[in-house]
CSV table of C-alpha atoms and ligand atoms in Angstrom, one decimal:
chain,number,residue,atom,x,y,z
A,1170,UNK,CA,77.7,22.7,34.3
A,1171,UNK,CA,79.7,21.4,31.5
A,1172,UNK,CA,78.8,17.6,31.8
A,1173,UNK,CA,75.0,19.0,32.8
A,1174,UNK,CA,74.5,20.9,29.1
A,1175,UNK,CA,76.5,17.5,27.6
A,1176,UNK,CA,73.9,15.5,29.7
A,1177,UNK,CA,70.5,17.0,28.7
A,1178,UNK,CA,71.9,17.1,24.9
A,1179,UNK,CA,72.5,13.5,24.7
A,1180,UNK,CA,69.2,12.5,26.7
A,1181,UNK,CA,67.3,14.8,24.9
A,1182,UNK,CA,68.3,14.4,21.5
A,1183,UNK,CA,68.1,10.5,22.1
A,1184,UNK,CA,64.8,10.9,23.2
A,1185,UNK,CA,63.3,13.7,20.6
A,1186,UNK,CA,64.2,11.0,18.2
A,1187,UNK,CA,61.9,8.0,19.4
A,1188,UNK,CA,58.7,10.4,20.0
A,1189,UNK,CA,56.1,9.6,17.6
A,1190,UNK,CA,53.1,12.1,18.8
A,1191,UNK,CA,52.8,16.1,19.1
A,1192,UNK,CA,52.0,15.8,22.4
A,1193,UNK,CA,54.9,13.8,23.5
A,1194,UNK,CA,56.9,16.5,21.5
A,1195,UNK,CA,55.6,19.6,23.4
A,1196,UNK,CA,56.0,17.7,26.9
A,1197,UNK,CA,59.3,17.2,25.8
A,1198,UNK,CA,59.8,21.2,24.6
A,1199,UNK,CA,57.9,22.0,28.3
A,1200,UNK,CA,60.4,20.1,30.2
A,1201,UNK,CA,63.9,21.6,28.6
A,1202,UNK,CA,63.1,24.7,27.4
A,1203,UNK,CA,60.0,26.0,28.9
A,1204,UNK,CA,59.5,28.4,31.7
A,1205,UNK,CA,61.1,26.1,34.3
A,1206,UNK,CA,62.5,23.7,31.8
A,1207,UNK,CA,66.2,21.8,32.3
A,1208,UNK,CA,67.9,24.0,29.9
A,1209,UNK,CA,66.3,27.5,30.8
A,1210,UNK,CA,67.2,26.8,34.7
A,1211,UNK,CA,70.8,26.5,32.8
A,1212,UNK,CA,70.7,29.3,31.2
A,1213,UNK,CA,69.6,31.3,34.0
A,1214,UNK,CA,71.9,30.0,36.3
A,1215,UNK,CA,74.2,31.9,34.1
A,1216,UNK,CA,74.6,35.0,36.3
A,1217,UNK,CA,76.8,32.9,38.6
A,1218,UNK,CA,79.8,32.1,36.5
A,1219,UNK,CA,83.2,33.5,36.8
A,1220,UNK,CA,84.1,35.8,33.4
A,1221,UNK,CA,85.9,33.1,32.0
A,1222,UNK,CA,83.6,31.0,32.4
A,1223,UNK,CA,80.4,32.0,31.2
A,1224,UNK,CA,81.3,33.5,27.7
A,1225,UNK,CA,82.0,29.3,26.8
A,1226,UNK,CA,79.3,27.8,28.6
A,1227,UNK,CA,76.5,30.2,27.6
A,1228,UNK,CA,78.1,29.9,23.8
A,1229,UNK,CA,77.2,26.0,24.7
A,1230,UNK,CA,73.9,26.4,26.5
A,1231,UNK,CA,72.9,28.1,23.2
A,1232,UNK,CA,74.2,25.6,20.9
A,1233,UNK,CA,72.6,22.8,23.1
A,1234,UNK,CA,69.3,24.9,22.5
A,1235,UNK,CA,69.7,25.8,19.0
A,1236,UNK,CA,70.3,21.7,18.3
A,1237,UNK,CA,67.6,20.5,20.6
A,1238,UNK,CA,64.8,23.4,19.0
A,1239,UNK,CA,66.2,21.9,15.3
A,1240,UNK,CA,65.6,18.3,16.3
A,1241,UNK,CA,61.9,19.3,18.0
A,1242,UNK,CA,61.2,20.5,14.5
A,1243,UNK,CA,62.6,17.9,12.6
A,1244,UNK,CA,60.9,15.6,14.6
A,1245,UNK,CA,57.6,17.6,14.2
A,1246,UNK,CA,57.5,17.6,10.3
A,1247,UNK,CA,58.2,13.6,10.2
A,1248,UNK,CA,55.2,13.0,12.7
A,1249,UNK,CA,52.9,15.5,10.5
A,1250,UNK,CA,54.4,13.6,7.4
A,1251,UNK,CA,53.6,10.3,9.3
A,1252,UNK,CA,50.1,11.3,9.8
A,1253,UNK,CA,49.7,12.4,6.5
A,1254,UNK,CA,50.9,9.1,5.4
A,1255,UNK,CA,48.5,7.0,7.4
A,1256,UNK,CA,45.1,9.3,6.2
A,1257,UNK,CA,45.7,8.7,2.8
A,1258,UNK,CA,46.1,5.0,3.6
A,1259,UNK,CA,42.9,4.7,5.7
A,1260,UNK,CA,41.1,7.0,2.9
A,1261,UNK,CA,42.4,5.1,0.1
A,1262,UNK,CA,38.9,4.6,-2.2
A,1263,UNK,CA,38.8,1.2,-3.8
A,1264,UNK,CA,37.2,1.8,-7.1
A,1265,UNK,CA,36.7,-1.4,-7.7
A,1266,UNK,CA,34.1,-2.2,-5.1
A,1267,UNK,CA,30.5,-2.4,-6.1
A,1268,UNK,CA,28.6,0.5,-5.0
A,1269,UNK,CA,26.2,0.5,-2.0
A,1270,UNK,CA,22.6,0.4,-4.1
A,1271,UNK,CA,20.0,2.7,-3.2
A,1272,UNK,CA,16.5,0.7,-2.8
A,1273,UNK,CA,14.0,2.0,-5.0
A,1274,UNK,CA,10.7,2.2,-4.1
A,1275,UNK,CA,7.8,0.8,-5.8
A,1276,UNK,CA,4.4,1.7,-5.8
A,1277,UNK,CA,1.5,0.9,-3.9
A,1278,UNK,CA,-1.2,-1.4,-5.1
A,1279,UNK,CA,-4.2,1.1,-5.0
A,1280,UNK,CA,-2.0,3.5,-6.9
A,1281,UNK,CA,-1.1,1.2,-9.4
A,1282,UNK,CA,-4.3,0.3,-10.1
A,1283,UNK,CA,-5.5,4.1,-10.5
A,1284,UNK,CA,-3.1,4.6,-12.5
A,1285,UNK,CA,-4.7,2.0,-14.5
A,1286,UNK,CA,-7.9,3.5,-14.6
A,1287,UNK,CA,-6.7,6.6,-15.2
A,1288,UNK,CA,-4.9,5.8,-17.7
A,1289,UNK,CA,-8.0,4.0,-19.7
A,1290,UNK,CA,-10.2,7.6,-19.2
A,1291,UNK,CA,-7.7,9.5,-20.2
A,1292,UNK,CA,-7.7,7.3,-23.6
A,1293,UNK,CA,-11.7,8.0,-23.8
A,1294,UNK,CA,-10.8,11.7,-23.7
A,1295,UNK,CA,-11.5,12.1,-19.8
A,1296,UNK,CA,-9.9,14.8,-17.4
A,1297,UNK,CA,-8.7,14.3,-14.1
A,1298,UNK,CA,-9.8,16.3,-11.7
A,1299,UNK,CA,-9.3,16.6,-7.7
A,1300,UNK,CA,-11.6,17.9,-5.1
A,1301,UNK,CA,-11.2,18.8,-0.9
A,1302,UNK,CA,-11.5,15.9,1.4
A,1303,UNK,CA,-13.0,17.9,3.9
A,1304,UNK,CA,-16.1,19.0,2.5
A,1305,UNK,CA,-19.3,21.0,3.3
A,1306,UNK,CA,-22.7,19.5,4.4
A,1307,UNK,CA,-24.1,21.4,1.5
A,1308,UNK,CA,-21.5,19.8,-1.6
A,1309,UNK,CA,-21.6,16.2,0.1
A,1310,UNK,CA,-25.5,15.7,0.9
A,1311,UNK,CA,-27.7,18.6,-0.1
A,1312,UNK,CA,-26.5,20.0,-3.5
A,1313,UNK,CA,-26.7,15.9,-4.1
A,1314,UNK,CA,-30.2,15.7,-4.0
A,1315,UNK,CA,-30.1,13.6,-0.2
A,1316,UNK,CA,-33.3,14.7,1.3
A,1317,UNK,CA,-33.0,16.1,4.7
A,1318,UNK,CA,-33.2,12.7,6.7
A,1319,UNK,CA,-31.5,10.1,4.2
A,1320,UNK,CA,-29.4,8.1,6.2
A,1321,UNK,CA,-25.9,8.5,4.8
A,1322,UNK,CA,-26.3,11.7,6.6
A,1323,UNK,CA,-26.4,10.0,10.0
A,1324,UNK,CA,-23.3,11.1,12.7
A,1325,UNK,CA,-23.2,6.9,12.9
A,1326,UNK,CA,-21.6,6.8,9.5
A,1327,UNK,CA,-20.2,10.5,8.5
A,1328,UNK,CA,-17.4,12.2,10.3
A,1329,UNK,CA,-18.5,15.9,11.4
A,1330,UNK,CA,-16.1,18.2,12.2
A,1331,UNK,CA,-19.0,20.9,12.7
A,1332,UNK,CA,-22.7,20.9,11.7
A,1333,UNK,CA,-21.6,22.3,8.0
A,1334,UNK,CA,-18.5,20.7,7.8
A,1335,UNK,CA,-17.4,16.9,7.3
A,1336,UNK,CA,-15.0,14.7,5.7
A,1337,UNK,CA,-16.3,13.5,2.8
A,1338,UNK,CA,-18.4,10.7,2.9
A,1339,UNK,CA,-18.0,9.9,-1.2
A,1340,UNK,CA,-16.0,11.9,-4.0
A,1341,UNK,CA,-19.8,12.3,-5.8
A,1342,UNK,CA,-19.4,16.0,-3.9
A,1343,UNK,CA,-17.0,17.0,-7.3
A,1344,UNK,CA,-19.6,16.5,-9.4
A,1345,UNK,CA,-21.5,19.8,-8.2
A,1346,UNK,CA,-17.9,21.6,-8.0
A,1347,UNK,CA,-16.9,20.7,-11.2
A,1348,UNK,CA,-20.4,21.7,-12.6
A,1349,UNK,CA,-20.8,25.1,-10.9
A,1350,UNK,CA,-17.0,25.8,-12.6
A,1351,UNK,CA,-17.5,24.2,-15.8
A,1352,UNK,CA,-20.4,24.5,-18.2
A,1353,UNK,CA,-20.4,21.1,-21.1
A,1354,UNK,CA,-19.5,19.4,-22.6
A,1355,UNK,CA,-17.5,17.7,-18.8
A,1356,UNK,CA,-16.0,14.8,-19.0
A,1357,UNK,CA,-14.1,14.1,-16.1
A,1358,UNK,CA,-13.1,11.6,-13.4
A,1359,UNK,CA,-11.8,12.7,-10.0
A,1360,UNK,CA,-10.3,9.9,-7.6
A,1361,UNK,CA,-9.4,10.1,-4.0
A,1362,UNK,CA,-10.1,9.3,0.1
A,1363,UNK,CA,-13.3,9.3,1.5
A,1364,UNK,CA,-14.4,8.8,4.8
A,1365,UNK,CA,-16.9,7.0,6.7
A,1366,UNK,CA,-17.7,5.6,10.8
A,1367,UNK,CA,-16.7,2.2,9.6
A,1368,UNK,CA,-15.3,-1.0,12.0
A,1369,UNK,CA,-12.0,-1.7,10.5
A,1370,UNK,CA,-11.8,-5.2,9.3
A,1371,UNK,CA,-11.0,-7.3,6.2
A,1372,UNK,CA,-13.3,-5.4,4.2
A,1373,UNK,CA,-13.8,-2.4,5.8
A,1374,UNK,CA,-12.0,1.3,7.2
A,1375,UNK,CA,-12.7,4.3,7.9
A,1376,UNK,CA,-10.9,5.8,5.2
A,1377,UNK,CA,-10.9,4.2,1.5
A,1378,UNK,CA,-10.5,5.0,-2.0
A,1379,UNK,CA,-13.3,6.0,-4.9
A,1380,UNK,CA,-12.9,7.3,-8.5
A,1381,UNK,CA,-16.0,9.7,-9.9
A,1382,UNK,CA,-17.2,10.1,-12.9
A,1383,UNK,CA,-18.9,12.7,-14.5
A,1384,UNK,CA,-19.9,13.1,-18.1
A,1385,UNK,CA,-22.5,15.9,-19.6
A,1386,UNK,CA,-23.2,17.5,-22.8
A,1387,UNK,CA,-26.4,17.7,-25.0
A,1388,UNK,CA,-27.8,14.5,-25.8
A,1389,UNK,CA,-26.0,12.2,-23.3
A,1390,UNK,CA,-27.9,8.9,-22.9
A,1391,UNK,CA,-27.9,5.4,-20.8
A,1392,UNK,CA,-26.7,4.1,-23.7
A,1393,UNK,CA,-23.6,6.7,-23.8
A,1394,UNK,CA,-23.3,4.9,-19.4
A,1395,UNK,CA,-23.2,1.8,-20.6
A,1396,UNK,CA,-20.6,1.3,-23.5
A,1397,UNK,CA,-18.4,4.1,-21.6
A,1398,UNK,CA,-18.6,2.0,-18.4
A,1399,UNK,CA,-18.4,-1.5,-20.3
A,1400,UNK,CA,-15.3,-0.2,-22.5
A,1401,UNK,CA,-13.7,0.6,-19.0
A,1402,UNK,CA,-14.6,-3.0,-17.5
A,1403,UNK,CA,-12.8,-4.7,-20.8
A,1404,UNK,CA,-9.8,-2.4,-21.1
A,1405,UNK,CA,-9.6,-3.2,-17.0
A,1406,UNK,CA,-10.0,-6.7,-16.9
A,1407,UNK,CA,-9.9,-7.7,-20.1
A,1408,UNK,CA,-11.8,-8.6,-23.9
A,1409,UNK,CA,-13.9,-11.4,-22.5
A,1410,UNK,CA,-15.4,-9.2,-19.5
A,1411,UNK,CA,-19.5,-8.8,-19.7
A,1412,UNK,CA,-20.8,-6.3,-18.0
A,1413,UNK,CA,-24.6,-5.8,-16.3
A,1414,UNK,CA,-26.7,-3.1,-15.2
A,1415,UNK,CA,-28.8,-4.2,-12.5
A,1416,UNK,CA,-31.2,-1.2,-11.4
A,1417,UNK,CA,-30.3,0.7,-7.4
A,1418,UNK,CA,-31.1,3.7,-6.1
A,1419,UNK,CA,-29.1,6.8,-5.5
A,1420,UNK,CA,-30.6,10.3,-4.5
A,1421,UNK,CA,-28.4,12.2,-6.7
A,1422,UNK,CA,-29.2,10.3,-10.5
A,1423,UNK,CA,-32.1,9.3,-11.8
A,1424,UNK,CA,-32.3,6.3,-13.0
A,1425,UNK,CA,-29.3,4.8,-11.2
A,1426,UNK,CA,-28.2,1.4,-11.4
A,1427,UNK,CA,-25.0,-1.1,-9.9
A,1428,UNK,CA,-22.7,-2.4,-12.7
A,1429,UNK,CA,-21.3,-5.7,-12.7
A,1430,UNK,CA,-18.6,-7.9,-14.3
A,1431,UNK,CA,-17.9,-11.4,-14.9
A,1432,UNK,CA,-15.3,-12.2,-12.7
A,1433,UNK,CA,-11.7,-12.0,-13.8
A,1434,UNK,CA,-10.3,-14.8,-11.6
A,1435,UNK,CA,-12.9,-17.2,-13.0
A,1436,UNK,CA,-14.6,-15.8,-16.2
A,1437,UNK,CA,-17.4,-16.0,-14.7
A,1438,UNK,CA,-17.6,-19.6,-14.1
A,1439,UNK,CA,-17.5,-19.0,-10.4
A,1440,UNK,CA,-15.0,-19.1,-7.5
A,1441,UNK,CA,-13.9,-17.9,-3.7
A,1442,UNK,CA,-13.5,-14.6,-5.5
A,1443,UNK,CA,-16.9,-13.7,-6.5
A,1444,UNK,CA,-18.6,-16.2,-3.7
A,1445,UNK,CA,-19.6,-18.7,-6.5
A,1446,UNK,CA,-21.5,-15.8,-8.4
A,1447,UNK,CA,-19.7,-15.7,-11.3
A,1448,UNK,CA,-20.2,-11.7,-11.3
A,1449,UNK,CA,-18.2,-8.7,-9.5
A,1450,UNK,CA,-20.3,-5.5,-8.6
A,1451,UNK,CA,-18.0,-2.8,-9.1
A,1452,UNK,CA,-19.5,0.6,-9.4
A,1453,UNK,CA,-22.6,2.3,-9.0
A,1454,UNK,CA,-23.9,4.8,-11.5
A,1455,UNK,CA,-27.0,6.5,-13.3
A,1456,UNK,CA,-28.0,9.2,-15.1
A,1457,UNK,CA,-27.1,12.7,-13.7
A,1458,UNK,CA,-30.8,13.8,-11.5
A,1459,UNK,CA,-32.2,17.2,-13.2
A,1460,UNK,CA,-32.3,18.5,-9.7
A,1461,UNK,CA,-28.5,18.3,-9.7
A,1462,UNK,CA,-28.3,19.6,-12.9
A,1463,UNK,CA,-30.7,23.4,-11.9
A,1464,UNK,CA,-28.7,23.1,-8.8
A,1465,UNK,CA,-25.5,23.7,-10.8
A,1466,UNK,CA,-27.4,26.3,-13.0
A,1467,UNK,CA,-27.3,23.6,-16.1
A,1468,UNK,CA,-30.5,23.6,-17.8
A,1469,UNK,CA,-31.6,20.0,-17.2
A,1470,UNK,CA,-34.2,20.8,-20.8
A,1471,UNK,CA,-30.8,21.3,-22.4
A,1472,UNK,CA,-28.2,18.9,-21.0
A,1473,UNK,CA,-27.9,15.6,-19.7
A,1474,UNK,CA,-25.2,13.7,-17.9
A,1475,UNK,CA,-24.4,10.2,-16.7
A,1476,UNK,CA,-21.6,9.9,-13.3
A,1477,UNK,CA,-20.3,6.7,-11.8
A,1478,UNK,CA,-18.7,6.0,-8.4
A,1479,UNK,CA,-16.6,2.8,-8.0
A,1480,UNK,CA,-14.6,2.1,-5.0
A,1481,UNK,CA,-10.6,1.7,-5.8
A,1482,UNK,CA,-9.8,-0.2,-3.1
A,1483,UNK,CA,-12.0,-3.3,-3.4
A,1484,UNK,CA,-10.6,-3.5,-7.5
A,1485,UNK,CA,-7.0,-3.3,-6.6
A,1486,UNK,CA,-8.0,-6.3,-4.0
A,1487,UNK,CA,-9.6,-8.2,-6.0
A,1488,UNK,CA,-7.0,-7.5,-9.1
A,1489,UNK,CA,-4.5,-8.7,-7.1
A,1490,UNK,CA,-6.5,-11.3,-4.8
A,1491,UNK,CA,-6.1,-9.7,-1.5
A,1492,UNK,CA,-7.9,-10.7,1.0
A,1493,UNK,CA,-7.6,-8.4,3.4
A,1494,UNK,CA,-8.1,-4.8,3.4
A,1495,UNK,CA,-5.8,-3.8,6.3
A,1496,UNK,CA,-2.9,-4.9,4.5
A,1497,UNK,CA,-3.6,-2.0,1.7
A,1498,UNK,CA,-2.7,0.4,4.7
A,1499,UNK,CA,-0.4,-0.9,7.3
A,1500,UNK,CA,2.8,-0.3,5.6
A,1501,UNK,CA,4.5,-3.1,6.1
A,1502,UNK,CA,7.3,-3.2,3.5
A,1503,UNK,CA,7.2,-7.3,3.3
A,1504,UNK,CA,3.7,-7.1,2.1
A,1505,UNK,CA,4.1,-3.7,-0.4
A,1506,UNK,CA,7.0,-4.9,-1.7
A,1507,UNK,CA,5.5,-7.6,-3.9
A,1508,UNK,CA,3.7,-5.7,-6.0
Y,620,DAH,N1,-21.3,8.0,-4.3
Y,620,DAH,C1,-21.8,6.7,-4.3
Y,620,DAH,C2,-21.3,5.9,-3.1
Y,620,DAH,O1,-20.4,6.4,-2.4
Y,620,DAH,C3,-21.3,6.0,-5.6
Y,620,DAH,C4,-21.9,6.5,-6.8
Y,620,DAH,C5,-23.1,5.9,-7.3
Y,620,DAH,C6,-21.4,7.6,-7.5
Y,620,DAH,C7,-23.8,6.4,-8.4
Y,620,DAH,C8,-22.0,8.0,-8.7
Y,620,DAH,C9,-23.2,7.5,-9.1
Y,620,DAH,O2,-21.6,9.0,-9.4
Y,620,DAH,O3,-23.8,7.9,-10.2
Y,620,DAH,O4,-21.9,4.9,-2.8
């Protein structure tokens, strides 16, 4: 029993010392000193030794224990120090790397470009205002003066969710809202989506961009329409634009009119851009319609007003001589990111 303990101290200890994992370690501890380990049959077998005997070897036994428990925990602390040792190496931080960049953003062409605009009312004392894009039959078409079979009206080119409601077919509804809220002087312009049946194509979807305007106070004039409206068109695209009024029609002013400019690509000598014309229609406009006005409980004997409507999305195209609509709205990051 002698040479046994002197056995499993040597192996043991010889083997505790090469071990380099925990689990290793506790098969180890499992196999001398658990329930049925080496060691514990040893020490069990004790009960069979003479009197002389047993008082020596179970002294032994216990020092062979003691030893091989010291060494497991020896052993243990080095393989936790080892471990240690090796995160800190793999979670070293090299301060001198560069840094991964975050990509910034940029923004979209339309956006751009309304800020733009915005930014040019807002220096003519403008405010910016924002209505519903889904709208009521009533704010869209009748408080704008659309008699009850104008076209516009038609389910072929307006979105109904019911008979009353729709999604707004042009941001020209604001003018009521902002009127039945606001008595003059108003000076406002109100951008956002509107919606109509449209095919999509180079030129055309279903969802686009307009900016409104709306100004009324005592005394506001044609004249008042058109240096407001040919300021813009300079500050826009710059000293040298001309602007012209040629007349249109519009249920809800009175008279109305279509503004042009001289191309910006061209200066109005002609190009691709404006087919050769030389000019750029870019907003319709007129003189607020008295209807409009009693509609919104302004005395039209009183007050008079001028709006606009221009459409943001052909601008920013031709600002930046897109030619294709569907770009403005297929996300592709290739195509946004240049701008
Ligand atoms: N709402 C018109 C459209 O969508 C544009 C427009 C024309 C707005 C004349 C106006 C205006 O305010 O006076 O075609």
């Amino acid at each position: 029993m002698k040479d046994k303990l002197l056995r499993i101290r040597e192996e043991s200890l010889n083997t505790i010392k090469s071990i380099e994992t925990f689990k290793q370690l506790e098969e180890i501890r499992v196999k001398l000193l658990g329930k049925k380990g080496e060691l514990t049959q040893i020490l069990r077998e004790m009960g069979k030794l003479s009197e002389t005997e047993r008082p020596v070897i179970g002294q032994m036994a216990n020092e062979v224990r003691d030893k091989i428990n010291k060494k497991i925990e020896e052993t243990a602390a080095f393989i936790k120090n080892k471990e240690l040792e090796l995160r800190l190496k793999s979670e070293q931080i090299d301060v001198t790397m560069p840094g991964r960049k975050k990509a910034l953003g940029n923004k979209h062409p339309i956006t751009k470009v309304l800020d733009e605009i915005i930014q040019i009312f807002v220096g003519m004392g403008f405010s910016i205002v924002e209505g519903p894009e889904i709208e009521t039959v009533y704010y869209n078409f009748d408080a704008l003066n659309h008699d009850e079979f104008h076209p516009a009206r038609d389910m072929q080119d307006t979105f109904y969710i019911t008979d009353d409601i729709l999604l707004r077919t042009q941001t020209s509804p604001n003018q009521v809202r902002i009127m039945e809220k606001q008595k003059p002087p108003i000076r406002v312009i109100v951008p956002g989506k509107v919606f109509r049946s449209d095919q999509i194509d180079a030129t055309h979807s279903p969802m686009f961009h307009q900016i409104e305007g709306l100004v009324v106070d005592k005394g506001i004039t044609m004249a008042n329409l058109k240096g407001t409206l040919d300021v813009f068109a300079k500050a826009l695209y710059g000293e040298k634009t001309k602007t012209k009024f040629r007349p249109h029609n519009f249920p809800f002013t009175e008279p109305s009119a279509e503004m042009d400019c001289t191309c910006s690509a061209c200066n109005g000598n002609g190009c691709n851009i404006c087919k050769n014309s030389g000019w750029i229609e870019i907003l319709g406009a007129g003189m607020v319609h008295p209807n409009v006005l009693a509609k919104c409980n302004i005395d039209p004997e009183i007050y008079s007003g001028f709006a606009f409507g221009m459409g943001l999305d052909r601008i920013s195209l031709l600002k930046y001589d897109i030619s294709d609509l569907r770009l403005m709205f297929e996300n592709d990051k290739r195509f946004l990111m240049q701008f």
